[in-house]
C-alpha positions as a LaTeX table, in Angstrom:
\begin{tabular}{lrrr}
\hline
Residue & $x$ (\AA) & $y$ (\AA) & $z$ (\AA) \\
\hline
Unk1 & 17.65 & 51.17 & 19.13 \\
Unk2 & 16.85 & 54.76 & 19.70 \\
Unk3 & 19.96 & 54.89 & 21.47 \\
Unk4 & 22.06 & 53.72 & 18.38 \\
Unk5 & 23.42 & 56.66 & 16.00 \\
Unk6 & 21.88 & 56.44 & 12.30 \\
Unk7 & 25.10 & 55.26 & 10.79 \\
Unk8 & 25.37 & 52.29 & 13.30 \\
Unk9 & 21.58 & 51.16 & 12.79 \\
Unk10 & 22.21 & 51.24 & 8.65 \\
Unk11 & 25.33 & 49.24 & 8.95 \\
Unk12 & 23.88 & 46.64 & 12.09 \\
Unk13 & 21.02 & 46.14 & 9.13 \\
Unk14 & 23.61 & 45.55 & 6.18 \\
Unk15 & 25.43 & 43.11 & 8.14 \\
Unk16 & 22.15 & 41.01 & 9.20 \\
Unk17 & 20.95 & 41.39 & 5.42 \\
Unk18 & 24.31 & 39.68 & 4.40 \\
Unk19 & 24.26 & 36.99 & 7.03 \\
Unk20 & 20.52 & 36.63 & 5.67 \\
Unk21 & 21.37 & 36.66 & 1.74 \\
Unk22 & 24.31 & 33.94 & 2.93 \\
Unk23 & 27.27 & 36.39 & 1.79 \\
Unk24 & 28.66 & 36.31 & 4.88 \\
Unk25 & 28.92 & 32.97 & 6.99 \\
Unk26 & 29.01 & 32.58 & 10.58 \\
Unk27 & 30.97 & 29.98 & 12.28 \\
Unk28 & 30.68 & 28.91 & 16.16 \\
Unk29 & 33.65 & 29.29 & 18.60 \\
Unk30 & 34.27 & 25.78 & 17.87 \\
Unk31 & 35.49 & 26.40 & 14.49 \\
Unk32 & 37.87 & 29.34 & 15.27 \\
Unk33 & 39.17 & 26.94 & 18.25 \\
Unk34 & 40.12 & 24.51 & 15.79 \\
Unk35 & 41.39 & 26.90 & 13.26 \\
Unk36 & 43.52 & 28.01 & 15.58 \\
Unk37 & 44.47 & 24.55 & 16.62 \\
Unk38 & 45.19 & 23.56 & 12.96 \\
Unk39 & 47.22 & 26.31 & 12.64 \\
Unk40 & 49.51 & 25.34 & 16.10 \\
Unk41 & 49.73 & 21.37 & 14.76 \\
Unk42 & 50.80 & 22.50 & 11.36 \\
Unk43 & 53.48 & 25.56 & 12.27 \\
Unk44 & 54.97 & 22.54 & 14.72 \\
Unk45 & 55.28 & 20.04 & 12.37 \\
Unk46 & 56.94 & 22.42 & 10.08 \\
Unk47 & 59.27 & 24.09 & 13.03 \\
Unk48 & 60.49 & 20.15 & 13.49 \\
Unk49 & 60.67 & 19.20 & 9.85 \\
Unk50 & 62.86 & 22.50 & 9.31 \\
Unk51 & 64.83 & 21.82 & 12.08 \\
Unk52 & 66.00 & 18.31 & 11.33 \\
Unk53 & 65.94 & 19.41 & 7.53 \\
Unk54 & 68.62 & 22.27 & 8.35 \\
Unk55 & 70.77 & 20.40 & 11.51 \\
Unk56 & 70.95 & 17.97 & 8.35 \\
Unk57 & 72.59 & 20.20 & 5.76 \\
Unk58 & 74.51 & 21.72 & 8.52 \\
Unk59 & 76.32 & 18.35 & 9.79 \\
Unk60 & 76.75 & 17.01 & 6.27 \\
Unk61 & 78.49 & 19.85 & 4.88 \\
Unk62 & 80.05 & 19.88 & 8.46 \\
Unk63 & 81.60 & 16.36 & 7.98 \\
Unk64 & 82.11 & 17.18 & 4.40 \\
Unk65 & 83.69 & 20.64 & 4.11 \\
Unk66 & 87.08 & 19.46 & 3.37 \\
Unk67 & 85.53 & 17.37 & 0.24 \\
Unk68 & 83.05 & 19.99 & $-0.88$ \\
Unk69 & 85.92 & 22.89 & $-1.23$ \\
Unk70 & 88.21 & 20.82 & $-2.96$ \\
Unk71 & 88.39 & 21.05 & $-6.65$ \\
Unk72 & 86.89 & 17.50 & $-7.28$ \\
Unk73 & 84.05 & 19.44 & $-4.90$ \\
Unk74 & 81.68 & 18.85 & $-7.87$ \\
Unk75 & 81.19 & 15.25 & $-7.19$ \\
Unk76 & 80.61 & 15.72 & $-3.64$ \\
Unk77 & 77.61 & 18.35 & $-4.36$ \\
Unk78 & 76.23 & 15.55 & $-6.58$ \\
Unk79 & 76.51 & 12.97 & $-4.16$ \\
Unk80 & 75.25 & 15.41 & $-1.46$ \\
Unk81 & 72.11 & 16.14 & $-4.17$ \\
Unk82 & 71.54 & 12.13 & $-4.78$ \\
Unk83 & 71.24 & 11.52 & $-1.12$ \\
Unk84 & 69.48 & 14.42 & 0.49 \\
Unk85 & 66.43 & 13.43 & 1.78 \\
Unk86 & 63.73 & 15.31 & $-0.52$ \\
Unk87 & 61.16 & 13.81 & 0.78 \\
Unk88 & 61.25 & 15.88 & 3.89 \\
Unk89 & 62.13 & 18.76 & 2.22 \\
Unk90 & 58.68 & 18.47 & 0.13 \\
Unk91 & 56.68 & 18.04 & 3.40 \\
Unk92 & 58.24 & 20.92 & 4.63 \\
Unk93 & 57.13 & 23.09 & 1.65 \\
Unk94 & 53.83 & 21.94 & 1.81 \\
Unk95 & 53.32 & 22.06 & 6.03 \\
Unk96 & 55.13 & 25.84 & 5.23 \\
Unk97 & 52.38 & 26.84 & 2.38 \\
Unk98 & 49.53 & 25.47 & 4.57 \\
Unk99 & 50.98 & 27.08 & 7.22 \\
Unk100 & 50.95 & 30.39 & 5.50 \\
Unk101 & 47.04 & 29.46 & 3.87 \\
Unk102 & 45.57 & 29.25 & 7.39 \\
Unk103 & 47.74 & 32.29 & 8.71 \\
Unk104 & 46.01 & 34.43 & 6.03 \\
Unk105 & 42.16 & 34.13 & 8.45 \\
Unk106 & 44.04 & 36.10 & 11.14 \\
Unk107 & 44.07 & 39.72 & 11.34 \\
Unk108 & 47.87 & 39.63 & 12.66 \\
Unk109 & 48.97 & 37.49 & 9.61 \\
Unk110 & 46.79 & 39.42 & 7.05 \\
Unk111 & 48.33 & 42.94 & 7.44 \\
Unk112 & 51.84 & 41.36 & 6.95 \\
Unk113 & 53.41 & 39.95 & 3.82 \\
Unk114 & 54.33 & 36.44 & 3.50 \\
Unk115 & 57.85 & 36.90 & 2.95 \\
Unk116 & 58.39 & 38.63 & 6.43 \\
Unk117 & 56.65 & 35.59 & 8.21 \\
Unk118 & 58.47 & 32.87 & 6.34 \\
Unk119 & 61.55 & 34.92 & 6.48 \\
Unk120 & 61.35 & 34.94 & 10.85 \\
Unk121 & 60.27 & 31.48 & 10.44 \\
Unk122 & 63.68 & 31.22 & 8.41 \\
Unk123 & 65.94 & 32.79 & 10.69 \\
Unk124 & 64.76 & 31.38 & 14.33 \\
Unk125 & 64.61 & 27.56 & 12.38 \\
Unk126 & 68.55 & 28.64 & 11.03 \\
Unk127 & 69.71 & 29.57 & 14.51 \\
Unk128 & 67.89 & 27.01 & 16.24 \\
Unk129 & 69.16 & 24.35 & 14.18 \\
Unk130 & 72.86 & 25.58 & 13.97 \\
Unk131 & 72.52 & 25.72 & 17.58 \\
Unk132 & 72.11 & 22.12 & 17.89 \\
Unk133 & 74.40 & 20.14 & 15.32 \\
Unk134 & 76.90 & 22.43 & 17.17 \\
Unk135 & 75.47 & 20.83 & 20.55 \\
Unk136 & 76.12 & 17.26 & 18.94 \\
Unk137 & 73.02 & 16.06 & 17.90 \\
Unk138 & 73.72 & 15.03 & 15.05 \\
Unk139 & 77.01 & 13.10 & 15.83 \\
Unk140 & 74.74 & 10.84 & 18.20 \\
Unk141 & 72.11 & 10.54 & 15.38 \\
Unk142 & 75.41 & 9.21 & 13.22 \\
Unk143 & 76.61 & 6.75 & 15.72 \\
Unk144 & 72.85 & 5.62 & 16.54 \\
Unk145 & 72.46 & 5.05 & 12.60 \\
Unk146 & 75.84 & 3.33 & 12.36 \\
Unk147 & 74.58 & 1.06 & 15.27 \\
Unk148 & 71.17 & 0.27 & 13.51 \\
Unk149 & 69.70 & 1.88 & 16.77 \\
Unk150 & 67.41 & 4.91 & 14.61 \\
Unk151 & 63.61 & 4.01 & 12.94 \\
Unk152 & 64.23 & 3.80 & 9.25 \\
Unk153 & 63.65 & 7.40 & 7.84 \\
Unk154 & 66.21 & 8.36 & 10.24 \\
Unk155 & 68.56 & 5.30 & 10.08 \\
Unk156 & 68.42 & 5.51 & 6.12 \\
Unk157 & 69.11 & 9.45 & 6.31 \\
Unk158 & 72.30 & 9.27 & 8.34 \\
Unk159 & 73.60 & 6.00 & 6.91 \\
Unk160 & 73.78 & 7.87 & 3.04 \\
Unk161 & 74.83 & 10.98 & 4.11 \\
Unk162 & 78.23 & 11.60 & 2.49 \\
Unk163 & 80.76 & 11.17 & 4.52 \\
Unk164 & 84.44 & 12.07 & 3.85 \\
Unk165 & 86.86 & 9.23 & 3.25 \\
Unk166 & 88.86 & 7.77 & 5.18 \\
Unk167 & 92.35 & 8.35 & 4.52 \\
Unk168 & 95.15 & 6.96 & 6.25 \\
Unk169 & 98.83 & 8.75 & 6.24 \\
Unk170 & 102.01 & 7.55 & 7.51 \\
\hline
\end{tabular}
């Protein structure tokens, strides 16, 4: 210690006083591993949730378009409403918010505001999913459902998703 510089001894012996008083906790490697392997399982399940969420909206209003810019377009945005599968869209809130709750330990997430990580988390789950209803996913999900070949979240999702009439002209 007669190496140490005055400053660094006075602070060395504030920091084992507040470890001492219990002010200041000290966790094991173990619990910053799992932390950090909370925080991987829960940005994944929300990156997947947003994902199907958003191919969703995309390939219903997809199918839809003609119906939702017509002037009767009122009805279909109710339908649309009535059907959308909330459920999801409540787990993805909450996996997002816990998300963001265990982001806030880390140095990296702590310096930055909230709304610039949910807004990247925004725009890469936009693009990504836009990237694949226009790769067809969705139409196979639709023919799947239609073939009662989907588990039932699914299956129920794509069966009540509006879907534009058929009209027939001669």
């Amino acid at each position: 210690m007669k190496d140490e510089p005055a400053g660094t001894a006075m602070m060395k012996d504030r920091v084992l006083g507040r470890i001492k008083s219990g002010q200041v906790a000290m966790h094991s490697q173990f619990y910053f591993a799992m932390r950090i392997a909370a925080l991987v399982v829960v940005l994944l399940l929300a990156l997947v949730v947003s994902i199907l969420l958003f191919t969703f909206l995309f390939f219903t209003i997809r199918i839809n378009i003609h119906d939702a810019m017509s002037p009767l377009g009122a009805d279909w945005w109710l339908m649309f409403a009535r059907f959308f599968p909330w459920h999801l869209l409540i787990l993805d809130i909450l996996l997002v918010a816990a998300a963001e709750w265990l982001m806030r330990s880390f140095l990296f997430a702590y310096r930055s505001p909230a709304v610039y990580l949910l807004f990247v988390l925004l725009a890469f789950v936009l693009a990504l999913a836009a990237f694949i209803d226009h790769a067809g996913f969705n139409d196979q999900m639709l023919q799947r459902a239609r073939a009662h070949r989907l588990p039932e979240p699914f299956s129920d999702m794509y069966d009540r998703a509006p879907r534009p009439e058929l009209i027939i002209v001669r």
